[in-house]
PDB file of C-alpha atoms in Angstrom:
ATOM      1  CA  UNK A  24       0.000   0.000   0.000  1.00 78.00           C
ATOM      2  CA  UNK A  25       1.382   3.083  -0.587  1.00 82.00           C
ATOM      3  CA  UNK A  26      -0.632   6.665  -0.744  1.00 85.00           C
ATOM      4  CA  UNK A  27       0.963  10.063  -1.744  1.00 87.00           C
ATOM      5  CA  UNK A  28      -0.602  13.379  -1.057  1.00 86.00           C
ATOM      6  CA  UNK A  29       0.053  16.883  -2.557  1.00 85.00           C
ATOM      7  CA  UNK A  30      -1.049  20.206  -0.798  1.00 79.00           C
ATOM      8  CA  UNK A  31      -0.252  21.998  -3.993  1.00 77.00           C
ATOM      9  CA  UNK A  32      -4.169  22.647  -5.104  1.00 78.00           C
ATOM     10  CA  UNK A  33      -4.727  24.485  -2.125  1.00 81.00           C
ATOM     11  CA  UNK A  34      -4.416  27.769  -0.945  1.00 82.00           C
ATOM     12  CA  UNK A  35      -2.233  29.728  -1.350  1.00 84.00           C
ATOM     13  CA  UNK A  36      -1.690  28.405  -5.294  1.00 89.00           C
ATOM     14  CA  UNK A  37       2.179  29.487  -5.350  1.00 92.00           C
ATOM     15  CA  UNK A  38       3.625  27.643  -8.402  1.00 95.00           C
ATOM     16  CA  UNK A  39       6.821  26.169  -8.447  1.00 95.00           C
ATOM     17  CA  UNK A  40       9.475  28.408  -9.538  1.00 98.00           C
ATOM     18  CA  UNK A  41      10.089  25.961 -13.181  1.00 98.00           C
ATOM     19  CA  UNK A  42       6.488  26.873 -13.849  1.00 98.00           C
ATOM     20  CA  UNK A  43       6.087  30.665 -13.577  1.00 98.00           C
ATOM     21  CA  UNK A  44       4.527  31.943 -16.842  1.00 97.00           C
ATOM     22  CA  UNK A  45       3.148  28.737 -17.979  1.00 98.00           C
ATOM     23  CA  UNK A  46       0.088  30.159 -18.764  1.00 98.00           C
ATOM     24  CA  UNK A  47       0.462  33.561 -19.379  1.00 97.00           C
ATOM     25  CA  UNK A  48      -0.039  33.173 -23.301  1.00 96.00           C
ATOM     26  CA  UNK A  49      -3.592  31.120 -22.368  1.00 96.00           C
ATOM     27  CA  UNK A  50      -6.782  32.954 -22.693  1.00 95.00           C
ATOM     28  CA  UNK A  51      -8.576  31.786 -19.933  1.00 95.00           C
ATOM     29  CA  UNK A  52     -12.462  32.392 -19.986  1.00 95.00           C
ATOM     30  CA  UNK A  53     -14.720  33.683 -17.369  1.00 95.00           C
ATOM     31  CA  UNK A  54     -17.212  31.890 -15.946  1.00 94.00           C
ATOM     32  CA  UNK A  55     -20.814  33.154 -16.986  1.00 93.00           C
ATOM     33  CA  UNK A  56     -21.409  33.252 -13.513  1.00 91.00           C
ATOM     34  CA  UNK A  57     -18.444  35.451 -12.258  1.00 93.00           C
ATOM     35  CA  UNK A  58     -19.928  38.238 -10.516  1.00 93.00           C
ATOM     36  CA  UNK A  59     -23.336  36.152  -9.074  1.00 89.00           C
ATOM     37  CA  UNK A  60     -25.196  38.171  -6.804  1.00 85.00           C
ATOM     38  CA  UNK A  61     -26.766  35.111  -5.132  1.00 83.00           C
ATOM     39  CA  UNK A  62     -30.266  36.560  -5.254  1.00 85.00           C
ATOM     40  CA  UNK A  63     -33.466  34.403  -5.337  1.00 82.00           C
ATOM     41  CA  UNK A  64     -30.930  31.371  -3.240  1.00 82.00           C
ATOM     42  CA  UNK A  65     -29.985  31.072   0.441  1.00 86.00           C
ATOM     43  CA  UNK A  66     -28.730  34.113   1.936  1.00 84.00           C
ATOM     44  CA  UNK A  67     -25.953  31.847   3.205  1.00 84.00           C
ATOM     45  CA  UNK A  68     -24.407  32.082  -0.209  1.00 80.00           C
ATOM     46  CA  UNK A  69     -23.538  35.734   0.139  1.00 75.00           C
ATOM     47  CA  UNK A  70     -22.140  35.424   3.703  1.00 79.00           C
ATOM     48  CA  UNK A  71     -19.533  32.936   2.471  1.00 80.00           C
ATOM     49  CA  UNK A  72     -16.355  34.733   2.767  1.00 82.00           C
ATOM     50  CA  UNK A  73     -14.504  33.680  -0.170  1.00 84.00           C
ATOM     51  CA  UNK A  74     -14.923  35.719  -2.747  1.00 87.00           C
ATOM     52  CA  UNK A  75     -12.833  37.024  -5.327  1.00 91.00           C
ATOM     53  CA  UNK A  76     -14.321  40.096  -5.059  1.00 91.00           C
ATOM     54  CA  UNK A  77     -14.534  40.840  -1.519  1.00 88.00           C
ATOM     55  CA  UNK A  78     -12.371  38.392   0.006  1.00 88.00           C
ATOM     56  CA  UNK A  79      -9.571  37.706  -2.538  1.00 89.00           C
ATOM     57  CA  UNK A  80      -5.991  38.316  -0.642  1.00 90.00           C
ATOM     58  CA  UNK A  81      -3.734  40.706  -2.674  1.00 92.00           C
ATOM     59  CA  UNK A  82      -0.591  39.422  -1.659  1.00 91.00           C
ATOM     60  CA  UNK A  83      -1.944  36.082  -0.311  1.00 91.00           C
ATOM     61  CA  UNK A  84      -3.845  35.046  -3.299  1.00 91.00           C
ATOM     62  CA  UNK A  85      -2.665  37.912  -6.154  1.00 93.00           C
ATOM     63  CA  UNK A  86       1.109  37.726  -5.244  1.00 94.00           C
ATOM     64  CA  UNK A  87       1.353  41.611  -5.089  1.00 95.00           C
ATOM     65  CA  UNK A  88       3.361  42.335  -1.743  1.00 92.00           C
ATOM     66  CA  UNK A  89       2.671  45.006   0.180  1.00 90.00           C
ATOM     67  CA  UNK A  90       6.352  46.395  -0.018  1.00 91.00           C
ATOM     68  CA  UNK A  91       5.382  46.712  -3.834  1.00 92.00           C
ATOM     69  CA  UNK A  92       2.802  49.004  -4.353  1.00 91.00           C
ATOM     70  CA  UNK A  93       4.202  52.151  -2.885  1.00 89.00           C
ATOM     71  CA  UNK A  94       1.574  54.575  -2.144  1.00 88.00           C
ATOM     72  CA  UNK A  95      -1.219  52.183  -4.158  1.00 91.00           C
ATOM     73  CA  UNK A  96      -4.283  52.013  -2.341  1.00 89.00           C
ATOM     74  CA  UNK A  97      -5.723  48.418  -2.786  1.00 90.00           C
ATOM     75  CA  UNK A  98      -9.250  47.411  -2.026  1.00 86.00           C
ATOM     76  CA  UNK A  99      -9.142  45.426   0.825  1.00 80.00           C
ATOM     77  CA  UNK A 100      -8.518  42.427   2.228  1.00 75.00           C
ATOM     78  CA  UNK A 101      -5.240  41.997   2.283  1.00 79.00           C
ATOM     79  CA  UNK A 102      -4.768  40.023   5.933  1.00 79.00           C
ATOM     80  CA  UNK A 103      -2.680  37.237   5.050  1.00 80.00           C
ATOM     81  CA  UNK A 104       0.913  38.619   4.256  1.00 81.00           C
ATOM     82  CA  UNK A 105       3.195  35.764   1.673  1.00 87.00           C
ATOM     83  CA  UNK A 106       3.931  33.167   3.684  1.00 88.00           C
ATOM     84  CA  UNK A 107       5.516  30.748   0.991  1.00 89.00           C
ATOM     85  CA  UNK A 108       7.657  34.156   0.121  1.00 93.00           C
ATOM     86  CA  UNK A 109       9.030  34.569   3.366  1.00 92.00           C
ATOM     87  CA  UNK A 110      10.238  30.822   3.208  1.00 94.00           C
ATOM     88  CA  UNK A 111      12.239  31.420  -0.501  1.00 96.00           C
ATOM     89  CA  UNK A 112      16.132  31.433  -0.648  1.00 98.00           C
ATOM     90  CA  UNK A 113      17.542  34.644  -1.742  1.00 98.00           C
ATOM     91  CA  UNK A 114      17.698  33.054  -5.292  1.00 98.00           C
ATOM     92  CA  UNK A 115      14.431  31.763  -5.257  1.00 98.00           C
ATOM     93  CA  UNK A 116      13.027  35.302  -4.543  1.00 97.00           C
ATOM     94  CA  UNK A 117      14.898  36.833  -7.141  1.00 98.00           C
ATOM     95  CA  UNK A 118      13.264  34.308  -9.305  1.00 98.00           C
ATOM     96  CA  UNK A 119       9.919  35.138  -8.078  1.00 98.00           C
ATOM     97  CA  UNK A 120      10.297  39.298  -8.124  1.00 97.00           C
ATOM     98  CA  UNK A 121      11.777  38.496 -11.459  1.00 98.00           C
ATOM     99  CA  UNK A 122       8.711  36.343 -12.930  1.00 98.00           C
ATOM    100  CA  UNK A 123       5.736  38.441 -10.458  1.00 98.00           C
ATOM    101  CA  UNK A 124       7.799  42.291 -10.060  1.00 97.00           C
ATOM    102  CA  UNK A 125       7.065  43.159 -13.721  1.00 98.00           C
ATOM    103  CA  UNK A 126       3.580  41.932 -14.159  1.00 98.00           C
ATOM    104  CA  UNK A 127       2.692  43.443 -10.540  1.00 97.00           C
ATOM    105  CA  UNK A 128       4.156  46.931 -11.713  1.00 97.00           C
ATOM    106  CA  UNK A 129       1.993  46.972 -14.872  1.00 98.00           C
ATOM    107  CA  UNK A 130      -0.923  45.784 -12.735  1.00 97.00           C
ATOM    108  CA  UNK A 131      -0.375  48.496 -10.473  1.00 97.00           C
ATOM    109  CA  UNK A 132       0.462  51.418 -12.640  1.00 97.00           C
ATOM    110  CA  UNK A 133      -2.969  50.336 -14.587  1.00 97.00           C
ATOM    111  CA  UNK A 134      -5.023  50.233 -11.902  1.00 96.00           C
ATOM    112  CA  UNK A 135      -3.543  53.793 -10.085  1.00 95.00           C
ATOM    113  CA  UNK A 136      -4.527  55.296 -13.588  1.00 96.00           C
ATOM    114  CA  UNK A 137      -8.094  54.518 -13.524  1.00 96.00           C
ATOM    115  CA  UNK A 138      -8.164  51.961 -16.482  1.00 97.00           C
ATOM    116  CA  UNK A 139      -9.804  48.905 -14.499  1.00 96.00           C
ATOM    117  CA  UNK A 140     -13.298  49.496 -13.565  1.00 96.00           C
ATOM    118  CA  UNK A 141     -14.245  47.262 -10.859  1.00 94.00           C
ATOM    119  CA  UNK A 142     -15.518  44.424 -12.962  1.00 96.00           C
ATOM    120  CA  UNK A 143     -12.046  44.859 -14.246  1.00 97.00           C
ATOM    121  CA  UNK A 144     -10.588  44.308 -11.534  1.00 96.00           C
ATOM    122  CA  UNK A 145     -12.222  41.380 -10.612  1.00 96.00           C
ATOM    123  CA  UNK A 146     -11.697  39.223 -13.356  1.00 97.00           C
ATOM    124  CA  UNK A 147      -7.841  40.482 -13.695  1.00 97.00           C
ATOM    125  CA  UNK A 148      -7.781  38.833  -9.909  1.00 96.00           C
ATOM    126  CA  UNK A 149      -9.791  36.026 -11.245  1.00 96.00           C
ATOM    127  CA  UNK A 150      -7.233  35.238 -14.339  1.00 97.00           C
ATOM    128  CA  UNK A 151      -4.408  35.613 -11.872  1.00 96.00           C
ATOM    129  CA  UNK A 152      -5.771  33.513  -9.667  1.00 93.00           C
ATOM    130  CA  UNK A 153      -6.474  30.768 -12.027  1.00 95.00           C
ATOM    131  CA  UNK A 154      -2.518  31.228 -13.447  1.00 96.00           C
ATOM    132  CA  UNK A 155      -1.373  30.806 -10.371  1.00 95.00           C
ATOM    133  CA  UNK A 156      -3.345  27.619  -9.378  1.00 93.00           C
ATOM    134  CA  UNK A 157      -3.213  26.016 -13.131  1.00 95.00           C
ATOM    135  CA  UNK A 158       0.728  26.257 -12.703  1.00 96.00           C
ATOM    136  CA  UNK A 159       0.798  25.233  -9.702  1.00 94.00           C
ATOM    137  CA  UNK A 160      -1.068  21.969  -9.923  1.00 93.00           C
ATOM    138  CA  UNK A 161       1.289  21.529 -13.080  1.00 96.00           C
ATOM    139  CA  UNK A 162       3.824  20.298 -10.768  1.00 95.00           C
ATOM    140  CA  UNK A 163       1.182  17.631  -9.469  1.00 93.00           C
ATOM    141  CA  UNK A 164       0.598  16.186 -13.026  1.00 95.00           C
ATOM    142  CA  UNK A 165       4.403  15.814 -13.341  1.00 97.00           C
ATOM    143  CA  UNK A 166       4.629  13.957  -9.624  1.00 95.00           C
ATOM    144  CA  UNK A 167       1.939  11.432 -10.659  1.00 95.00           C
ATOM    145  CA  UNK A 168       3.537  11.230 -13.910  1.00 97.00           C
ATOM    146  CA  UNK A 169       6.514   9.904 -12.312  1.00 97.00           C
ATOM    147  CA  UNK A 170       4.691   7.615 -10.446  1.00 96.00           C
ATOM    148  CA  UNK A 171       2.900   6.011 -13.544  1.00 97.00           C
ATOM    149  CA  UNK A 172       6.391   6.093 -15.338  1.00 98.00           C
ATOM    150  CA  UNK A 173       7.661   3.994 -12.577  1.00 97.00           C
ATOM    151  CA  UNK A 174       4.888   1.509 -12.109  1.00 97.00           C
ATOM    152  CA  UNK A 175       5.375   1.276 -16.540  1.00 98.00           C
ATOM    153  CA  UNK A 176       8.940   1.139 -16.561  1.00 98.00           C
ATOM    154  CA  UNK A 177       9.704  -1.635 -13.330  1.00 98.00           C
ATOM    155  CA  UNK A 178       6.713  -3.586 -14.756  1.00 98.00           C
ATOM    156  CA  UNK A 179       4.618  -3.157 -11.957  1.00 96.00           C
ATOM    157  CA  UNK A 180       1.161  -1.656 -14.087  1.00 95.00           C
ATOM    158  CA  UNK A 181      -0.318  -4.471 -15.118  1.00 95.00           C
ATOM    159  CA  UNK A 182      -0.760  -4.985 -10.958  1.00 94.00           C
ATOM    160  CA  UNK A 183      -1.009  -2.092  -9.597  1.00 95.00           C
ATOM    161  CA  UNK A 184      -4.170  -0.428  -8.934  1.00 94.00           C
ATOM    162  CA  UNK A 185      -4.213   3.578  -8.770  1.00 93.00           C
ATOM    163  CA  UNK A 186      -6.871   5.425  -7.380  1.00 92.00           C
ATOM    164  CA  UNK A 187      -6.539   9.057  -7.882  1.00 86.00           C
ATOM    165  CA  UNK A 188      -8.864  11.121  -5.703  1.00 84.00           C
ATOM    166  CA  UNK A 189      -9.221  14.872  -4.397  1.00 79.00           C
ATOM    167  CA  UNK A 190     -10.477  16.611  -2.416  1.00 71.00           C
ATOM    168  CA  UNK A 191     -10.350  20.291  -4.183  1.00 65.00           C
ATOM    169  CA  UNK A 192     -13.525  22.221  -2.998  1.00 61.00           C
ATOM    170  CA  UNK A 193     -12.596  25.248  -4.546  1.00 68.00           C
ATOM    171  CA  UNK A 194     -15.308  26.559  -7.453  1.00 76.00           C
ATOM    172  CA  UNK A 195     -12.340  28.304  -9.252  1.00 83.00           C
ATOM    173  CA  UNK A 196     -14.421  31.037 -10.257  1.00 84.00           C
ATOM    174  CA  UNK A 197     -17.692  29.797 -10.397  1.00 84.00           C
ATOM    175  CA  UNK A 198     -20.853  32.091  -8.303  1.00 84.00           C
ATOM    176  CA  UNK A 199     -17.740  34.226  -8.207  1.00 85.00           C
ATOM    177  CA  UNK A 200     -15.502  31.495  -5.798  1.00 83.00           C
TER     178      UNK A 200
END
């Protein structure tokens, strides 16, 4: 018996450094129901607090540091700090400010000039969001990749049963989750 587990799909989706940018170039649509206002449905559904309006983390979740954005005024929340940065190797940050420092300037100089209206603004945190989490479970197809490769190549396959299972509860943009 043997069972491996990843943490990578959840929060906070911070990709490994090999897969920054693997999804930049992809166009990655909306859901229809983005920006839900839960009317007509329990009023549960609004008191969720998760978001990506209202509760979406800017450095947590959107990777854009407080020591970043100057005298930029973000909506709020922004209560969870960067945990995962504060754990990088001097190389490893330069890395990251390398991939994240560029995009975040452009992201804030844009939004200090007025040019995202809010529905803007929440489906630039949306994309981001979904970047961050599609590269980061990247590196979870490549670990059960080597897994299969293993079973395949030390003839173990044909007896081998794999169950693959998750437990991802996240709506990834769907009612605006």
């Amino acid at each position: 018996f043997l069972m491996c587990q990843h943490k990578a799909p959840h929060r906070t989706f911070s990709p490994a450094l090999r897969h920054l940018g693997a999804f930049d170039d992809v166009e990655i649509p909306v859901p229809a129901n983005l920006f839900d206002d839960y009317q007509n449905r329990s009023p549960t559904l609004s008191k969720n607090e998760m978001e990506i309006d209202r509760h979406f983390d800017w450095a947590y979740d959107a990777k854009v540091r407080k020591d970043e954005r100057g005298d930029v005024q973000l909506p709020k929340p922004d209560r969870y700090g960067t945990p995962e940065y504060n754990r990088m190797t001097d190389s490893q940050k330069q890395v990251w400010d390398a991939y994240f420092g560029p995009r975040n300037q452009k992201f804030l100089k844009d939004f200090q000039a007025g040019k995202l209206n809010h529905q803007d603004l929440v489906r630039w945190k949306y994309r981001r969001y979904m970047r961050n989490y599609l590269s980061t479970v990247k590196a979870v197809d490549e670990s059960v990749g080597r897994m299969l490769k293993y079973l395949d190549d030390h003839d173990l396959a044909k007896n081998t049963v794999v169950i693959y299972s998750s437990d991802q509860g996240f709506f990834l943009g769907e009612h605006g989750w």
